[in-house]
Coordinates of C-alpha atoms in Angstrom, one line a residue:
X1426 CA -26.7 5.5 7.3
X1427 CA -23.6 4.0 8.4
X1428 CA -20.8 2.9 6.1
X1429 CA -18.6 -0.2 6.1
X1430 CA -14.5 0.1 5.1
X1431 CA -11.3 -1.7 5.5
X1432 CA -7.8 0.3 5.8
X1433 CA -7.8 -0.2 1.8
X1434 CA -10.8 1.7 1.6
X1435 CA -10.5 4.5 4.1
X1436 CA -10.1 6.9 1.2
X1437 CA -14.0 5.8 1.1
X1438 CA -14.5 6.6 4.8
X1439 CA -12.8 9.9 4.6
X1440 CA -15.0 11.0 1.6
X1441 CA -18.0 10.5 3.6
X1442 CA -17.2 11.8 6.1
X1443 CA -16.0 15.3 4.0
X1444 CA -19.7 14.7 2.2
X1445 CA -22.1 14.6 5.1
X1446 CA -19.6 16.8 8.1
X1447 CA -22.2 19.1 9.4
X1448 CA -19.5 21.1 11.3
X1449 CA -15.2 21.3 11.6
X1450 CA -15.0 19.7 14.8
X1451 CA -15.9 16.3 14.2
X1452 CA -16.3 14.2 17.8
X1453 CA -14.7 10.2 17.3
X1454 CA -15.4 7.8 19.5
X1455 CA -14.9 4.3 19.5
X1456 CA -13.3 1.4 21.4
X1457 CA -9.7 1.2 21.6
X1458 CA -7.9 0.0 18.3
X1459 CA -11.1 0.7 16.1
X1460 CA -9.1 3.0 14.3
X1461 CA -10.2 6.6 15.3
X1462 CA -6.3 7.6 14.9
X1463 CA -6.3 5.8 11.3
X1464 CA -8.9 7.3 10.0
X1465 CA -7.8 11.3 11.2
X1466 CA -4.3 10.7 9.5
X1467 CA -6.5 10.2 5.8
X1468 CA -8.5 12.8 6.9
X1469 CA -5.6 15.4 7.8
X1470 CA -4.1 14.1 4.3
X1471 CA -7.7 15.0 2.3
X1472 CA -7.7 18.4 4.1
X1473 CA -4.5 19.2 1.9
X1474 CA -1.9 18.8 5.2
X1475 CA 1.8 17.1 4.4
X1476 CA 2.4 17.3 7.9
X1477 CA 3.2 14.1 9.4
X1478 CA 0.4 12.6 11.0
X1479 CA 0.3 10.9 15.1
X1480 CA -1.8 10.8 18.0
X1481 CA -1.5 13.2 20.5
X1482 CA -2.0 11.3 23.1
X1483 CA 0.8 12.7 25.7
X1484 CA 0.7 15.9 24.7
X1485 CA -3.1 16.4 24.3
X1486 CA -3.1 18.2 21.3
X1487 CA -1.1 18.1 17.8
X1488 CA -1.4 21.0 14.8
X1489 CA -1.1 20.4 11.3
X1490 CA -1.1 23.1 8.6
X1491 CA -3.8 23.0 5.6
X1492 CA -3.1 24.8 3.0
X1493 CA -5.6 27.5 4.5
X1494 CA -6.1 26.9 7.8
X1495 CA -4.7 25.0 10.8
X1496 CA -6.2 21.2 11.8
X1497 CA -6.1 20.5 15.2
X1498 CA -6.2 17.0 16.3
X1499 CA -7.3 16.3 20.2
X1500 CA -6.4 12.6 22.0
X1501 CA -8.4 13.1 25.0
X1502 CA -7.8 8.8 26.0
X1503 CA -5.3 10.1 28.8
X1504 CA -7.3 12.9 30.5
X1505 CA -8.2 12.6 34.1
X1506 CA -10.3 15.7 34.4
X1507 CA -12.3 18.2 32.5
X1508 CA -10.1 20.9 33.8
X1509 CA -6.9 19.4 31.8
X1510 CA -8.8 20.2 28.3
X1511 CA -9.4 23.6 29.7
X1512 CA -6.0 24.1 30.5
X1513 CA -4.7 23.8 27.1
X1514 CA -7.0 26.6 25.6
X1515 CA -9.8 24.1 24.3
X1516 CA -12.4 26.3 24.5
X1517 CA -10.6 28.5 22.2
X1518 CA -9.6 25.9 19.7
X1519 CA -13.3 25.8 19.3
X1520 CA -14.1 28.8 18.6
X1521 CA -12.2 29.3 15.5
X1522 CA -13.1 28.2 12.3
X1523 CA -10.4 25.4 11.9
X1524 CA -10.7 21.8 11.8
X1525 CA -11.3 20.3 15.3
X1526 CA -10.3 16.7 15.7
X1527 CA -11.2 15.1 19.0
X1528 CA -10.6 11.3 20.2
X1529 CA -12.6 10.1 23.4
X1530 CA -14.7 13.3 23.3
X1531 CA -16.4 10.9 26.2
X1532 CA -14.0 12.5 28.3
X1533 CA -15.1 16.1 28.3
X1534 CA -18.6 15.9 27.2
X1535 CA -19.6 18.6 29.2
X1536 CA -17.4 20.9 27.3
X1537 CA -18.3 20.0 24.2
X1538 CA -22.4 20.5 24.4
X1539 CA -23.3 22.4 21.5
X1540 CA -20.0 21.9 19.7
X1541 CA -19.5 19.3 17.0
X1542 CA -20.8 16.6 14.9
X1543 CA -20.5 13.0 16.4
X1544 CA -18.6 10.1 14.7
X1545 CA -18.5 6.8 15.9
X1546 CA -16.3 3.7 14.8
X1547 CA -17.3 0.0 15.8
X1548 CA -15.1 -3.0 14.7
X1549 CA -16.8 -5.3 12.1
X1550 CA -16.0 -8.5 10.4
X1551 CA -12.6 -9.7 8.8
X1552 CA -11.1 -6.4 10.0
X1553 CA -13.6 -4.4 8.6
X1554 CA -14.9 -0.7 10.0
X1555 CA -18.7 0.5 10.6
X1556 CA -18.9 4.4 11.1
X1557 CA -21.8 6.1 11.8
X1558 CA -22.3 10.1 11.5
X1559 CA -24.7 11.5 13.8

């Protein structure tokens, strides 16, 4: 069942998504501007990180500290091969037991069979959100 938000409400968003996560690597797609990015910063915040929060887009990967674990957030928008994600250790990011953030997990889907929970964001109405959990 998919729920409906606007940036005042992403508190709502995020405490869905904490509800019904199947798994700590949580796979967010969605066009460009739907808000994938918003909606990680809240989530890092819920997970108990005062790190500051921003995409990793150049650098592929970002890590913020929990108060018991690490959160790693992925921008994959960039990436122009599967071998790039490789590169940077992603296979062992995944095997941990730490929060896995990934944007455009499109790019690598190969690499991510068997690993993860889907999460997609579409743009609705009067700037609101629709995000559905697979």
């Amino acid at each position: 069942m998919p729920i409906t938000y606007d940036l005042s409400q992403i508190d709502k968003a995020v405490s869905y998504i904490l509800k019904n996560a199947q798994s700590k690597t949580l796979l967010f797609s969605g066009e460009m501007g739907a808000g994938k990015t918003t909606l990680i910063k809240a989530l890092v915040k819920a997970l108990g990180s005062n790190d500051r929060v921003s995409s990793p887009t150049f650098s592929l990967v970002n890590e913020y500290q929990g108060p018991n674990e690490s959160i790693y957030h992925f921008d994959f928008y960039r990436l122009e091969s599967e071998e790039e994600a490789l590169a940077i250790g992603l296979d062992e990011y995944l095997a941990t037991d730490n929060w896995n953030l990934v944007e455009w997990p499109e790019k690598i889907n190969n690499l991510l069979q068997g690993y993860g929970q889907k999460l997609e964001i579409k743009i609705g109405k009067e700037n609101q959100r629709i995000l559905y959990i697979e």
